Every structure is written in structure tokens, then in C-alpha cells.
Coordinates of C-alpha atoms and ligand atoms in Angstrom, one line a residue:
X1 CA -66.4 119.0 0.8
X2 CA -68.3 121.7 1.7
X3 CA -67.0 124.2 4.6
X4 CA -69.4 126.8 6.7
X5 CA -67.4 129.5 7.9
X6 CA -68.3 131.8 10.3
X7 CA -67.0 135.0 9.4
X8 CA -66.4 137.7 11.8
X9 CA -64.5 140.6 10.6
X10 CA -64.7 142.9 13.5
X11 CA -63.6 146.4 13.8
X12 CA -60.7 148.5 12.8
X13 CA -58.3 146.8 10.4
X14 CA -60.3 143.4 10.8
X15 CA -62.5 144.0 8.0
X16 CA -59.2 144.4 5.6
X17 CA -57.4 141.6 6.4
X18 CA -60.5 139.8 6.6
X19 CA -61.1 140.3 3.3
X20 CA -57.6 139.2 1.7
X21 CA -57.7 136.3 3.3
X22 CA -60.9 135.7 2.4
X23 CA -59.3 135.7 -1.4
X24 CA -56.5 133.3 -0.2
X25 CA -60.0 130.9 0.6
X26 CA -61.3 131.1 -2.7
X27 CA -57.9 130.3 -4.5
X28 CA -57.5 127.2 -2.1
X29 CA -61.4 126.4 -3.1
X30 CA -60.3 126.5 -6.7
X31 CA -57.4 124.1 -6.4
X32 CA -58.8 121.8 -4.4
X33 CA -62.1 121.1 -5.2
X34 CA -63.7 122.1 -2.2
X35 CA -66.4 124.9 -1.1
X36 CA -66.3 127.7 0.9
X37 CA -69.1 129.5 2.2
X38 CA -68.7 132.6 4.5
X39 CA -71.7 133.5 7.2
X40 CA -70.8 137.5 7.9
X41 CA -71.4 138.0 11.3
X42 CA -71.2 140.7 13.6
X43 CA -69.3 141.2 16.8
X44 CA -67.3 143.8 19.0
X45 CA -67.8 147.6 18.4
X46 CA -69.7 146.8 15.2
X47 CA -72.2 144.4 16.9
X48 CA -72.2 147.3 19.6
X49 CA -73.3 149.8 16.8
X50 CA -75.7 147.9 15.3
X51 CA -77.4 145.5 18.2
X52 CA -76.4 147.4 21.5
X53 CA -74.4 144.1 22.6
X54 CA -70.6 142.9 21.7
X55 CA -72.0 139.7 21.2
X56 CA -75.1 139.3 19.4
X57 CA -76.9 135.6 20.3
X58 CA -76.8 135.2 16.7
X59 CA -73.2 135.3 16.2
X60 CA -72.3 133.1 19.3
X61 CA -75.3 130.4 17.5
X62 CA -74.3 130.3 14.1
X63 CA -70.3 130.7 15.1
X64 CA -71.3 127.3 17.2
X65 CA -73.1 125.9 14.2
X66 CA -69.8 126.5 11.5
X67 CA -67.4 124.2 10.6
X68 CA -64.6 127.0 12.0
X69 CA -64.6 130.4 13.1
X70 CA -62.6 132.9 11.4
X71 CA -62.1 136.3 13.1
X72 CA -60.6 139.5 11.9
X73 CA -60.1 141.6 15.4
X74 CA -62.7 143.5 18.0
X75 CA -62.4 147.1 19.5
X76 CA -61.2 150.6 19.1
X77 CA -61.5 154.2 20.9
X78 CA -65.1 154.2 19.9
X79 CA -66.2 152.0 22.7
X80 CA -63.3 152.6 25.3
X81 CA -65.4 154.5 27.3
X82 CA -68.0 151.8 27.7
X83 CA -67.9 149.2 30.9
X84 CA -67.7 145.7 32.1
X85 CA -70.4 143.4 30.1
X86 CA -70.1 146.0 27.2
X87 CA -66.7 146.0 26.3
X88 CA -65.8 145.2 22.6
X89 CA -62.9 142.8 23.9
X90 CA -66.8 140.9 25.8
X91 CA -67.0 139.6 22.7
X92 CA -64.1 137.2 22.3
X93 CA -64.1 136.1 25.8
X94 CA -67.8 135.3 24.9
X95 CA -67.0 133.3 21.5
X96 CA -64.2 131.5 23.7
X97 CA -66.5 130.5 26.6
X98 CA -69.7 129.8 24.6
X99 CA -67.4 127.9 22.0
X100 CA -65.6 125.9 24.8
X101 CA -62.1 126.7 22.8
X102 CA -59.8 126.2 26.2
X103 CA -56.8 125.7 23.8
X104 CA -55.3 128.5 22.8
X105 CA -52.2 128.1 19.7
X106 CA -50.2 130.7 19.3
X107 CA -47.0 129.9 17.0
X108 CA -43.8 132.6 17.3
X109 CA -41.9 131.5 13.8
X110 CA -39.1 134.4 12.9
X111 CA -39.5 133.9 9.1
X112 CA -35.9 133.5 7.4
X113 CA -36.6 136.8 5.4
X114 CA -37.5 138.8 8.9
X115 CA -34.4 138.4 10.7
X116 CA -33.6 142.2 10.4
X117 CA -37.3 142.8 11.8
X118 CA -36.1 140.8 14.7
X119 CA -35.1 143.3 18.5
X120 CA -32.9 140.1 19.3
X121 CA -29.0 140.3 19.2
X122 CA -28.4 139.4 15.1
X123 CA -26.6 136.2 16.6
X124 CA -29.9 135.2 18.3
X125 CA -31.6 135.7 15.5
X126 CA -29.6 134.2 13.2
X127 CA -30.2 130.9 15.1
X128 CA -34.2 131.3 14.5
X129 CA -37.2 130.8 16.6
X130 CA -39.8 128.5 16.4
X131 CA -41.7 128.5 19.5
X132 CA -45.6 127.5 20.2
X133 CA -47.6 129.1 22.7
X134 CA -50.3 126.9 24.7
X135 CA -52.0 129.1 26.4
X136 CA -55.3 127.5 29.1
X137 CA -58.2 129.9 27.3
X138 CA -61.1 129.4 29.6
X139 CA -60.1 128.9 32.7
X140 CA -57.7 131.0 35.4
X141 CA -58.5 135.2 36.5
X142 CA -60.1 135.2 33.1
X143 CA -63.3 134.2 34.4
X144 CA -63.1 133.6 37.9
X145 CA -64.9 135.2 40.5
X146 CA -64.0 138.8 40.2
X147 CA -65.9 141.9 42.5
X148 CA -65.3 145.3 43.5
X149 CA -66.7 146.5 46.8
X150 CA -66.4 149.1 49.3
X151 CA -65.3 149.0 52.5
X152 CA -67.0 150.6 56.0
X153 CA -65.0 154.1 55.1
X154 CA -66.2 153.8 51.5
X155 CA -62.5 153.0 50.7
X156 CA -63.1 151.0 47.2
X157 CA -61.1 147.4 47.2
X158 CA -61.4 144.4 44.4
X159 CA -60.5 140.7 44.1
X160 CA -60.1 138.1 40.7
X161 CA -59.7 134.9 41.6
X162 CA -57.3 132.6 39.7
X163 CA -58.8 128.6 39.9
X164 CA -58.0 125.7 38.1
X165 CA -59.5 122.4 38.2
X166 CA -57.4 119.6 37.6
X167 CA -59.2 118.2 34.3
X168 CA -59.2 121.7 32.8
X169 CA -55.4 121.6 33.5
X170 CA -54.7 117.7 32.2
X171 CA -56.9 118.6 28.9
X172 CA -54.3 121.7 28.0
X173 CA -51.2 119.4 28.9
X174 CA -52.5 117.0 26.6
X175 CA -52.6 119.5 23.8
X176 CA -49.1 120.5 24.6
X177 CA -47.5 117.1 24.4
X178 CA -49.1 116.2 21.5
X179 CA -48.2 119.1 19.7
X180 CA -44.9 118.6 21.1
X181 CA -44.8 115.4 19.2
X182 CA -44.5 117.0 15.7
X183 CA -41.7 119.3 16.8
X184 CA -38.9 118.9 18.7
X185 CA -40.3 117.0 21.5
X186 CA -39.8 119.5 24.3
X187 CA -42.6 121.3 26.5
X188 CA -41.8 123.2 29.5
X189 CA -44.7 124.2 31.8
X190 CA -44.8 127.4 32.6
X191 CA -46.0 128.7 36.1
X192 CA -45.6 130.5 39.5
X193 CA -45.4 127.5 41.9
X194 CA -43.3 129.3 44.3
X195 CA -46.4 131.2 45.2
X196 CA -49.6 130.4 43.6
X197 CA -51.7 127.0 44.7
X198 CA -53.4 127.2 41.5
X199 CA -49.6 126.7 40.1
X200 CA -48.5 124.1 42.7
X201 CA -51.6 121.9 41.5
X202 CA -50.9 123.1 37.6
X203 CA -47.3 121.2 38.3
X204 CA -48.8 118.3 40.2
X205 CA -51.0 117.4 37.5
X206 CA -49.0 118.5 34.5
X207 CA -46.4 115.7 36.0
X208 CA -49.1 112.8 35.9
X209 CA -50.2 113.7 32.7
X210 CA -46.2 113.7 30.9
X211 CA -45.9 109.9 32.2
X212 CA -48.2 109.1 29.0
X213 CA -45.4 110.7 27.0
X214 CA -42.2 109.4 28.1
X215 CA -40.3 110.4 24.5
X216 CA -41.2 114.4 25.3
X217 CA -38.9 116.3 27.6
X218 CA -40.4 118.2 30.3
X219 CA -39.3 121.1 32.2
X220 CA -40.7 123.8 34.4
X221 CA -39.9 127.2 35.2
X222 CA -41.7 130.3 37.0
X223 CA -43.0 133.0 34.4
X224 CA -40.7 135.4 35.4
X225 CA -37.8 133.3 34.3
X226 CA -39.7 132.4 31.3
X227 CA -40.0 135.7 30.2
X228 CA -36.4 136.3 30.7
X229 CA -35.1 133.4 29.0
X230 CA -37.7 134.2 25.8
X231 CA -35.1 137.3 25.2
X232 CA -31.9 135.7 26.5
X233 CA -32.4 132.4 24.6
X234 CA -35.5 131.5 22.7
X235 CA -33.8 128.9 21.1
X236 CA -33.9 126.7 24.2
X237 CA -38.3 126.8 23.8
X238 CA -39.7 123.8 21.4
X239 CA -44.2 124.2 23.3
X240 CA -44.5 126.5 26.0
X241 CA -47.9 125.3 27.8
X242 CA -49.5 127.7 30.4
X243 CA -52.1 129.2 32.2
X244 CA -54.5 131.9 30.4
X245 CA -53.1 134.7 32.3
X246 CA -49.4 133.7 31.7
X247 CA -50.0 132.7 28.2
X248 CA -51.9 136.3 27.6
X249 CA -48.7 138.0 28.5
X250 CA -45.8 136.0 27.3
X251 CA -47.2 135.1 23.6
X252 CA -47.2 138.9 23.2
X253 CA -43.5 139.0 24.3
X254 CA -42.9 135.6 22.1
X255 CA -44.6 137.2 19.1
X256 CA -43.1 140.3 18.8
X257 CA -39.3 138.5 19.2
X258 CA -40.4 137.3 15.7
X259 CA -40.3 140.8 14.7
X260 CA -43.8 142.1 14.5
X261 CA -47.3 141.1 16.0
X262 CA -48.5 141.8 12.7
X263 CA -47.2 138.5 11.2
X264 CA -49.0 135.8 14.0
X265 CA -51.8 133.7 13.6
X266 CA -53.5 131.7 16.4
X267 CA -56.1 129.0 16.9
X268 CA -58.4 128.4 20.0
X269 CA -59.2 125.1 19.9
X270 CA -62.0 122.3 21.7
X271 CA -61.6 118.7 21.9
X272 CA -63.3 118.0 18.5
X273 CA -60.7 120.3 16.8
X274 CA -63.7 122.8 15.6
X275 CA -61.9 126.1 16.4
X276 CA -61.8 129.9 16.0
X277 CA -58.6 131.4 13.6
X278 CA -57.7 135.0 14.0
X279 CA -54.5 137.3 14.5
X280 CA -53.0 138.0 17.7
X281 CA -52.7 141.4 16.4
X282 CA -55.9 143.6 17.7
X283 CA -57.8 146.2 15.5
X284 CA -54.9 149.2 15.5
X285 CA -57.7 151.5 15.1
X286 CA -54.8 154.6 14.4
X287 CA -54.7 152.4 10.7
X288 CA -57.8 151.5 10.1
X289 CA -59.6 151.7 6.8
X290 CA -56.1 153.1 5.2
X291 CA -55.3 150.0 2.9
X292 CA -51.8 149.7 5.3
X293 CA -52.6 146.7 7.4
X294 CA -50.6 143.4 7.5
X295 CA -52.7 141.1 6.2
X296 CA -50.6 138.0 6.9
X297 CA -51.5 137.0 10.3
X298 CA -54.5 136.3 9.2
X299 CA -53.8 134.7 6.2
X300 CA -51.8 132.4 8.9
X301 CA -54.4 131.7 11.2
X302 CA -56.6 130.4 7.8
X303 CA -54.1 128.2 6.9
X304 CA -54.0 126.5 10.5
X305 CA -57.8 126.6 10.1
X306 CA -57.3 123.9 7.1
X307 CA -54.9 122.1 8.9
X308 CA -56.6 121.4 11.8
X309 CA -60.1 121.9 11.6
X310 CA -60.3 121.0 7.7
X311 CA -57.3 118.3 7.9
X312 CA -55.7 120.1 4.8
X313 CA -52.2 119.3 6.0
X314 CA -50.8 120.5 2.4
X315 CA -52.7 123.1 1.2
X316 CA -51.8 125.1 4.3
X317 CA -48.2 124.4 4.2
X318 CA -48.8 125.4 0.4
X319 CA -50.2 129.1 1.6
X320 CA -47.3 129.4 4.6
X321 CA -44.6 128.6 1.8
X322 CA -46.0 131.1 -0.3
X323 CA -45.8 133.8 2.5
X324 CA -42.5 132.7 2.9
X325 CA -41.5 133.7 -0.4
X326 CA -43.8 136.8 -0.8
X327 CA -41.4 137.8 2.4
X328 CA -38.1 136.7 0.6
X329 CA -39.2 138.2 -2.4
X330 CA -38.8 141.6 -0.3
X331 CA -42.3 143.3 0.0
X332 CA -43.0 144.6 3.2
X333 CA -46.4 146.0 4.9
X334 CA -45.5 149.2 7.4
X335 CA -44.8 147.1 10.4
X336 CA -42.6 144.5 9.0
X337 CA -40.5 147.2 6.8
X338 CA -36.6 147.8 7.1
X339 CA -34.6 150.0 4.7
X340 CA -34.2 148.8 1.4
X341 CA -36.9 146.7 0.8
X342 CA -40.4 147.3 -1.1
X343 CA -43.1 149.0 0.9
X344 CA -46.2 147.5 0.1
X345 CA -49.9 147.4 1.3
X346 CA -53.2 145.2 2.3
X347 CA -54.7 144.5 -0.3
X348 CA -51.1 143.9 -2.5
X349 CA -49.7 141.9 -0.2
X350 CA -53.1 139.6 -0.5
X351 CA -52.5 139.6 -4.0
X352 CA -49.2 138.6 -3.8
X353 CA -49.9 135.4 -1.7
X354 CA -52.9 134.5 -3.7
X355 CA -50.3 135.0 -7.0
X356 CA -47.5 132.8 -5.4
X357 CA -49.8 130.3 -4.0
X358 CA -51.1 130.1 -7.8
X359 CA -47.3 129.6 -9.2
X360 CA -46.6 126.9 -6.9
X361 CA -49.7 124.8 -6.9
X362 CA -48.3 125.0 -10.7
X363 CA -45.2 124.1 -10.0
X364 CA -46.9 120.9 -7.8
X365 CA -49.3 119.9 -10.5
Ligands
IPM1 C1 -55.5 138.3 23.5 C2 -56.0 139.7 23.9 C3 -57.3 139.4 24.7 C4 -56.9 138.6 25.9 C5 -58.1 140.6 25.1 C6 -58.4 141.5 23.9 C7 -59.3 140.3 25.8 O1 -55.1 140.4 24.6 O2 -56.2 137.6 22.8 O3 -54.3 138.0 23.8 O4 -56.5 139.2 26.9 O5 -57.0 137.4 25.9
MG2 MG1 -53.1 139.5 24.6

């Protein structure tokens, strides 16, 4: 088979890790048979230096036209100063809206080898996590109705909105409890019914929808609690499904329980499964263009781009085994490093997964 990807490597460190994964591909092209080919396409401060908009029309086209959308990260200090509809960060909420990916994936694994990496207790850690974030990508404050005005004594005041419809909120449940159904069969809903409408409906709706799963456990809980319990015991998570605010705020909390945000991939996902891959890290512009990036998150989020936009069930649990044992084999990028292991960089850590994904594909064969 032949597989368009639309490339996006962004700003800051996106263009690095971009690039080793990018070598991960072509390994994975070599063994299997199939081909890769990589559309470079522009977006965030780099589109912004080069067309005057975050999101060139010809990136949001030929990302729709692509098999899958692989994405490095957007922004930097560069264009901080810039406002509203010109915003580097435009560009992603552009690609998600455009692309229609309302499902957002974002799995917190602690890798056996990063325990130490882990702010948890040690006996929390030592139990693991394995957690997956659903997080609603198109809908909620995101892009509601949002103004600022001023007032009769030019006293400034603003409003979001936060709205749900009840199909956008049954199409993300059904992502959940499917998902839920190749793990350990639990989902709990997270939301602020107590409060919110938009949660009280979320609820109501997320209810109807379980009665099509009766083997998954359900459970919900208010965000604040959630974000409690995801330090106190993260153990007791399997899917956590929620709103796009919610999800914003707690997968960064889930992610960096797993030691560091450098290590997680994530998918955003439409009904046909044609999605867009990058790492939930962003473009850590203070390490930029130094060869010190983590390049694994990325390399992460291209393996779930094979397994579920490519159905290549194997050859990505091929590249996360061999991350595994790059990790056990003790090299360490900056953010991931403890005493007494082997500081390493971008472009050797790449190696060293395309290297071990080599060895075992031997070992397969
Ligand atoms: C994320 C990021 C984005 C978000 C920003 C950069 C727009 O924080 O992907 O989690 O808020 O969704
Ligand atoms: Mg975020």
C-alpha cells in the first residue's frame, strides 16, 4: 500500500523530532512492504513567516486530502505578541475544525523503565499507570461564542460560551467505550454536573449511550475530584472521556504523572479513523534547534498512526516495544534523565529505536 502523509513539522523542536520519526517510517516501509510518502507542509509560526497566516489554505487542503496527518508542534516567543486569528496555536484549532477530528486520544503509559521519572509516591508508581484520555476536540469554550466588549463606563468585560449538542457528546462516548473494550473495561465520565448544564446534559446522554455496552463499567465524577484522584490513585482510571476543556487540562496533569510530557503521543480522530498524530509536548522553543529534544512522543503518536489509521496493529506494537527497550536499555534524553543512566540526544535516540526496531523484526522473521 501506498500512504500520503501530510507532514507538518512546525516550529521549535518540531522539525527534530519530526525528522526521527520520519526515519522510524522508512524502517517500517522497508519491513513491510509498504510506501510512504511525506507532503511538507507549513503551519504555525513558520506558515506565519512565510504566508502571513498560521494556516495556509494549502495545508488545511492537502492535510484533508492525506491518508493521516502527522504533526511535529506549532509556536514560540516569536509570535507571542501577535493576536486572536493570528496566533500560532490558530493553526491546530484550524486543522482540528476543518479536519472534523472531535476525538481526541491521549494515552498516559508510565514505561516500566520510567518509574524513577515518576513525582508519584514510588509505591504508586510501582503499581503503573495506564490511563487513556478522551478528550471532546471540537466542541465546548474551544469554539463557542466568545466576545469582549465594553461596558457604558468603558469598563472592558468578556464571555466564552461552553455548548454541547447531544450528538457531538454521544459520538465521543462511543469512542470511549469502545476503546474501553480493549482495556480494562472501565470509563468514567468526567464533568462538572453540579454546576454546568452543558455537564448535566453530558451525563444524561453519556448514560443512554453506556446501555449499548452493558460489559463496560461506568462512573462519573466532577473534574475537581478527577484531578485529585489522578495523583492520589491513578490506578483506579482504565478511559477517562471528557469535555475539550476538561480534557485540555487533566491530560497534561495525566501525562506528566508518567514522568515527562516529553514521552506522549496523541491522536485526534473522525469517524472514518483518518486522523492527525503529534505530541502533546509543544515546541519548547528555550531547546530548539540544539539536537536535545525527546523525540519519542512522536515516534508514539506515528505508531498509533499505523494502528489506527493504517490498521498496522503489529508493526506499531513492534516500534512501542522497541521504545520500551531503548528506555530499559538506560539512554535518556534531558527530560526523562535521572542519575546514573546515559544522557543521550535527538537524533541518537531516533537511531536507537530505528536500530532496535531492526533487531527485533529480526528476531520475528
Ligand atoms: C493541547 C494544547 C492546545 C489546546 C493549545 C496549544 C491550543 O494545549 O493540545 O493540549 O489547548 O488544545
Ligand atoms: Mg493542552
Amino acid at each position: 500500500m501506498k500512504y500520503n502523509i501530510a507532514t507538518i513539522p512546525g516550529d521549535g523542536i518540531g522539525p527534530e523530532v519530526v525528522h526521527e520519526t520520519i526515519k522510524v517510517l522508512e524502517v517500517v516501509a522497508g519491513l513491510t512492504g509498504h510506501t510512504f510518502s511525506y507532503s511538507m507542509l507549513l503551519a504555525g509560526g513558520a506558515a506565519l513567516d512565510a504566508a502571513g497566516h498560521p494556516l495556509p489554505e494549502e495545508t488545511l487542503q492537502t492535510a484533508m486530502a492525506a491518508d493521516a496527518v502527522l504533526l511535529g508542534a506549532v509556536g514560540g516567543p516569536k509570535w507571542d505578541h501577535l493576536e486572536g486569528d493570528l496566533r500560532p496555536e490558530r493553526a491546530l484549532l484550524g486543522l482540528r475544525k476543518g479536519l472534523g477530528l472531535f476525538a481526541n486520544l491521549r494515552p498516559a503509559l508510565l514505561f516500566p523503565a520510567l518509574k524513577q521519572a515518576c513525582p508519584l509516591h514510588p509505591d504508586t508508581a510501582e503499581k503503573g499507570i495506564d490511563i487513556m484520555v478522551v478528550r471532546e476536540l471540537t466542541g465546548g469554550l474551544y469554539f463557542g461564542k466568545q466576545e469582549r466588549l465594553t461596558d457604558k463606563e468603558g469598563k472592558e468585560f468578556a464571555y466564552d460560551t461552553m455548548m454541547y449538542h447531544e450528538d457531538e457528546i454521544r459520538r465521543i462516548t462511543r469512542v470511549a467505550f469502545d476503546l474501553a473494550k480493549g482495556r480494562k473495561g472501565k470509563v468514567t465520565s468526567v464533568d462538572k454536573a453540579n454546576i454546568l448544564e452543558s455537564s448535566r446534559l453530558w451525563r444524561k446522554v453519556v448514560l443512554e449511550e453506556a446501555k449499548a455496552y452493558p460489559e463496560i463499567t461506568l462512573d462519573h465524577m466532577y473534574v475537581d475530584n478527577a484531578s485529585m484522584q489522578l495523583v492520589k490513585q491513578p490506578q483506579s482510571f482504565d478511559v477517562i472521556l471528557t469535555e475539550n476543556m476538561f480534557g485540555d487540562i487533566l491530560s497534561d496533569e495525566a501525562g506528566m504523572i508518567t514522568g515527562s510530557i516529553g514521552m506522549l503521543p496523541s491522536a485526534s480522530l473522525r469517524e472514518d479513523k483518518r486522523g492527525m498524530y503529534e505530541p502533546v509536548h509543544g515546541s519548547a522553543p528555550d531547546i530548539a534547534g540544539l539536537n536535545k529534544a525527546n523525540p519519542l512522543a512522536t515516534i508514539l503518536s506515528a505508531a498509533m498512526m499505523l494502528r489506527i489509521s493504517f490498521k498496522m496493529e503489529e508493526t506499531a506494537s513492534l516500534i512501542e516495544q522497541a521504545v520500551s527497550q531503548v528506555l530499559e536499555s538506560g539512554l535518556r534524553t534531558g527530560d526523562i534523565f535521572t542519575a546514573g543512566e546515559q544522557m543521550t540526544n535527538t537524533r541518537e535516540m531516533g537511531l536507537a529505536v530505528v536500530n532496535q526496531l531492526k533487531q527485533l523484526e529480526k528476531k520475528g522473521a
